[in-house]
């Protein structure tokens, strides 16, 4: 019987060390919840969207123009020519699709005008959760615009 207790001592010690290691790792857990999407300001949503766009050599940037429009600034070529596109929030759709390589997702900002589909932005992301988060932040901007316009529906 003594022999059985002695042989379980290393297992008990290992379990205690594991519990201590797990407890020490909890110090990196956030102190507070992230702000909920509806509580974020327009500037905070745009900052998050730009965080996703920041990958790459010359990433495009979004900036608020007013409550219902964003300005997309992107470099056209190696000569650093800059294009500025005004994106009307209520006339723009966010599309999610598989990337042609089959890995990850592609987010597109599109608008239909005069029977043609215009793609303003293409963003490749590795993880589904990032693509859905990007779309959600953009949709919050659209909801904010609708709230500002109220029932008038004027763009």
mmCIF file of C-alpha atoms in Angstrom:
data_model
loop_
_atom_site.group_PDB
_atom_site.id
_atom_site.type_symbol
_atom_site.label_atom_id
_atom_site.label_comp_id
_atom_site.label_asym_id
_atom_site.label_seq_id
_atom_site.Cartn_x
_atom_site.Cartn_y
_atom_site.Cartn_z
ATOM 1 C CA UNK A 1 0.000 0.000 0.000
ATOM 2 C CA UNK A 2 2.896 2.395 0.786
ATOM 3 C CA UNK A 3 4.360 1.644 -2.574
ATOM 4 C CA UNK A 4 1.193 2.826 -4.346
ATOM 5 C CA UNK A 5 1.247 6.203 -2.548
ATOM 6 C CA UNK A 6 4.935 6.737 -3.331
ATOM 7 C CA UNK A 7 4.444 6.073 -7.052
ATOM 8 C CA UNK A 8 1.637 8.655 -7.309
ATOM 9 C CA UNK A 9 3.850 11.376 -5.813
ATOM 10 C CA UNK A 10 5.507 12.354 -9.139
ATOM 11 C CA UNK A 11 2.080 12.556 -10.824
ATOM 12 C CA UNK A 12 0.728 14.779 -8.046
ATOM 13 C CA UNK A 13 3.784 17.033 -8.272
ATOM 14 C CA UNK A 14 3.459 17.280 -12.040
ATOM 15 C CA UNK A 15 -0.235 18.192 -11.760
ATOM 16 C CA UNK A 16 0.570 20.890 -9.198
ATOM 17 C CA UNK A 17 3.268 22.345 -11.467
ATOM 18 C CA UNK A 18 0.831 22.335 -14.379
ATOM 19 C CA UNK A 19 -1.791 24.158 -12.286
ATOM 20 C CA UNK A 20 0.785 26.783 -11.256
ATOM 21 C CA UNK A 21 1.878 27.283 -14.861
ATOM 22 C CA UNK A 22 -1.722 27.727 -16.004
ATOM 23 C CA UNK A 23 -2.424 30.195 -13.200
ATOM 24 C CA UNK A 24 0.673 32.220 -14.115
ATOM 25 C CA UNK A 25 -0.445 32.373 -17.751
ATOM 26 C CA UNK A 26 -3.761 33.972 -16.770
ATOM 27 C CA UNK A 27 -2.071 37.294 -16.063
ATOM 28 C CA UNK A 28 -2.213 38.028 -19.822
ATOM 29 C CA UNK A 29 -6.021 37.775 -19.868
ATOM 30 C CA UNK A 30 -7.639 41.154 -20.651
ATOM 31 C CA UNK A 31 -8.757 43.227 -17.678
ATOM 32 C CA UNK A 32 -11.874 44.442 -19.482
ATOM 33 C CA UNK A 33 -14.109 43.497 -22.352
ATOM 34 C CA UNK A 34 -13.494 44.975 -25.775
ATOM 35 C CA UNK A 35 -16.040 47.664 -26.623
ATOM 36 C CA UNK A 36 -19.160 46.317 -28.255
ATOM 37 C CA UNK A 37 -19.481 47.178 -31.925
ATOM 38 C CA UNK A 38 -22.523 49.472 -31.578
ATOM 39 C CA UNK A 39 -20.769 51.498 -28.846
ATOM 40 C CA UNK A 40 -17.706 52.257 -30.954
ATOM 41 C CA UNK A 41 -17.361 55.608 -32.705
ATOM 42 C CA UNK A 42 -17.002 56.012 -36.447
ATOM 43 C CA UNK A 43 -13.301 56.801 -35.979
ATOM 44 C CA UNK A 44 -12.782 53.615 -33.944
ATOM 45 C CA UNK A 45 -14.449 51.460 -36.615
ATOM 46 C CA UNK A 46 -12.309 53.070 -39.344
ATOM 47 C CA UNK A 47 -9.186 52.507 -37.229
ATOM 48 C CA UNK A 48 -9.998 48.791 -36.952
ATOM 49 C CA UNK A 49 -10.667 48.539 -40.697
ATOM 50 C CA UNK A 50 -7.338 50.247 -41.422
ATOM 51 C CA UNK A 51 -5.606 47.827 -39.063
ATOM 52 C CA UNK A 52 -6.619 44.991 -41.365
ATOM 53 C CA UNK A 53 -5.586 47.002 -44.430
ATOM 54 C CA UNK A 54 -2.142 47.771 -42.960
ATOM 55 C CA UNK A 55 -0.528 44.564 -44.237
ATOM 56 C CA UNK A 56 1.551 45.003 -47.347
ATOM 57 C CA UNK A 57 3.982 47.481 -48.836
ATOM 58 C CA UNK A 58 1.672 50.390 -49.651
ATOM 59 C CA UNK A 59 -1.630 49.630 -47.983
ATOM 60 C CA UNK A 60 -4.781 51.541 -48.818
ATOM 61 C CA UNK A 61 -6.278 53.726 -46.075
ATOM 62 C CA UNK A 62 -9.830 54.648 -45.234
ATOM 63 C CA UNK A 63 -10.794 57.986 -43.712
ATOM 64 C CA UNK A 64 -14.220 59.376 -42.821
ATOM 65 C CA UNK A 65 -15.417 62.138 -45.143
ATOM 66 C CA UNK A 66 -18.707 62.609 -43.324
ATOM 67 C CA UNK A 67 -21.236 60.394 -41.527
ATOM 68 C CA UNK A 68 -22.190 58.544 -44.719
ATOM 69 C CA UNK A 69 -19.024 58.508 -46.841
ATOM 70 C CA UNK A 70 -15.512 57.155 -46.530
ATOM 71 C CA UNK A 71 -12.510 58.210 -48.579
ATOM 72 C CA UNK A 72 -10.320 55.358 -49.792
ATOM 73 C CA UNK A 73 -6.748 56.414 -50.488
ATOM 74 C CA UNK A 74 -4.642 53.935 -52.395
ATOM 75 C CA UNK A 75 -1.367 53.958 -54.313
ATOM 76 C CA UNK A 76 -1.810 53.194 -57.994
ATOM 77 C CA UNK A 77 1.733 52.388 -59.096
ATOM 78 C CA UNK A 78 5.398 52.392 -58.127
ATOM 79 C CA UNK A 79 5.591 56.145 -58.826
ATOM 80 C CA UNK A 80 3.429 56.603 -55.699
ATOM 81 C CA UNK A 81 0.501 58.128 -57.607
ATOM 82 C CA UNK A 82 -2.359 58.322 -55.120
ATOM 83 C CA UNK A 83 -5.998 57.661 -55.954
ATOM 84 C CA UNK A 84 -8.785 58.998 -53.724
ATOM 85 C CA UNK A 85 -12.174 57.347 -54.050
ATOM 86 C CA UNK A 86 -15.285 58.493 -52.179
ATOM 87 C CA UNK A 87 -17.252 55.471 -50.989
ATOM 88 C CA UNK A 88 -20.945 56.049 -50.218
ATOM 89 C CA UNK A 89 -21.697 53.749 -47.291
ATOM 90 C CA UNK A 90 -25.332 53.050 -48.117
ATOM 91 C CA UNK A 91 -24.626 52.206 -51.750
ATOM 92 C CA UNK A 92 -21.711 49.887 -51.028
ATOM 93 C CA UNK A 93 -21.811 46.148 -50.379
ATOM 94 C CA UNK A 94 -19.301 43.974 -48.581
ATOM 95 C CA UNK A 95 -18.740 40.630 -50.304
ATOM 96 C CA UNK A 96 -16.881 37.673 -48.811
ATOM 97 C CA UNK A 97 -15.536 34.967 -51.091
ATOM 98 C CA UNK A 98 -12.837 32.330 -51.127
ATOM 99 C CA UNK A 99 -9.485 33.522 -52.411
ATOM 100 C CA UNK A 100 -8.470 32.162 -55.831
ATOM 101 C CA UNK A 101 -5.608 30.274 -54.145
ATOM 102 C CA UNK A 102 -8.195 28.455 -52.039
ATOM 103 C CA UNK A 103 -6.604 29.640 -48.783
ATOM 104 C CA UNK A 104 -8.326 32.309 -46.748
ATOM 105 C CA UNK A 105 -10.994 34.774 -47.786
ATOM 106 C CA UNK A 106 -11.230 37.839 -49.967
ATOM 107 C CA UNK A 107 -13.252 40.829 -48.797
ATOM 108 C CA UNK A 108 -14.518 43.176 -51.516
ATOM 109 C CA UNK A 109 -16.205 46.547 -51.281
ATOM 110 C CA UNK A 110 -18.463 46.827 -54.309
ATOM 111 C CA UNK A 111 -21.044 49.198 -55.724
ATOM 112 C CA UNK A 112 -23.500 48.800 -58.583
ATOM 113 C CA UNK A 113 -23.889 51.852 -60.778
ATOM 114 C CA UNK A 114 -25.495 52.049 -64.196
ATOM 115 C CA UNK A 115 -25.708 48.272 -64.430
ATOM 116 C CA UNK A 116 -21.984 47.795 -63.759
ATOM 117 C CA UNK A 117 -20.323 46.407 -60.678
ATOM 118 C CA UNK A 118 -17.426 48.530 -59.410
ATOM 119 C CA UNK A 119 -14.956 46.944 -56.977
ATOM 120 C CA UNK A 120 -13.442 49.650 -54.765
ATOM 121 C CA UNK A 121 -11.315 47.446 -52.569
ATOM 122 C CA UNK A 122 -9.992 43.888 -52.391
ATOM 123 C CA UNK A 123 -8.577 42.617 -49.114
ATOM 124 C CA UNK A 124 -7.177 39.108 -48.675
ATOM 125 C CA UNK A 125 -7.366 37.685 -45.159
ATOM 126 C CA UNK A 126 -6.198 34.330 -43.887
ATOM 127 C CA UNK A 127 -8.873 33.719 -41.274
ATOM 128 C CA UNK A 128 -12.646 33.623 -41.562
ATOM 129 C CA UNK A 129 -13.056 35.460 -38.264
ATOM 130 C CA UNK A 130 -11.015 38.416 -39.583
ATOM 131 C CA UNK A 131 -13.118 38.668 -42.745
ATOM 132 C CA UNK A 132 -16.344 38.580 -40.735
ATOM 133 C CA UNK A 133 -14.975 41.170 -38.287
ATOM 134 C CA UNK A 134 -14.038 43.482 -41.179
ATOM 135 C CA UNK A 135 -17.526 43.145 -42.656
ATOM 136 C CA UNK A 136 -19.124 43.760 -39.244
ATOM 137 C CA UNK A 137 -17.174 46.969 -38.647
ATOM 138 C CA UNK A 138 -18.122 48.234 -42.111
ATOM 139 C CA UNK A 139 -21.773 47.354 -41.506
ATOM 140 C CA UNK A 140 -21.693 49.304 -38.237
ATOM 141 C CA UNK A 141 -20.637 52.362 -40.238
ATOM 142 C CA UNK A 142 -23.577 51.770 -42.565
ATOM 143 C CA UNK A 143 -25.973 51.485 -39.616
ATOM 144 C CA UNK A 144 -24.578 54.689 -38.142
ATOM 145 C CA UNK A 145 -25.218 56.479 -41.440
ATOM 146 C CA UNK A 146 -28.813 55.208 -41.521
ATOM 147 C CA UNK A 147 -29.311 56.451 -37.952
ATOM 148 C CA UNK A 148 -27.933 59.881 -38.847
ATOM 149 C CA UNK A 149 -30.174 60.154 -41.898
ATOM 150 C CA UNK A 150 -33.191 58.979 -39.932
ATOM 151 C CA UNK A 151 -36.282 58.179 -41.919
ATOM 152 C CA UNK A 152 -35.501 60.598 -44.757
ATOM 153 C CA UNK A 153 -33.396 58.069 -46.658
ATOM 154 C CA UNK A 154 -31.482 60.939 -48.296
ATOM 155 C CA UNK A 155 -27.898 60.104 -49.239
#
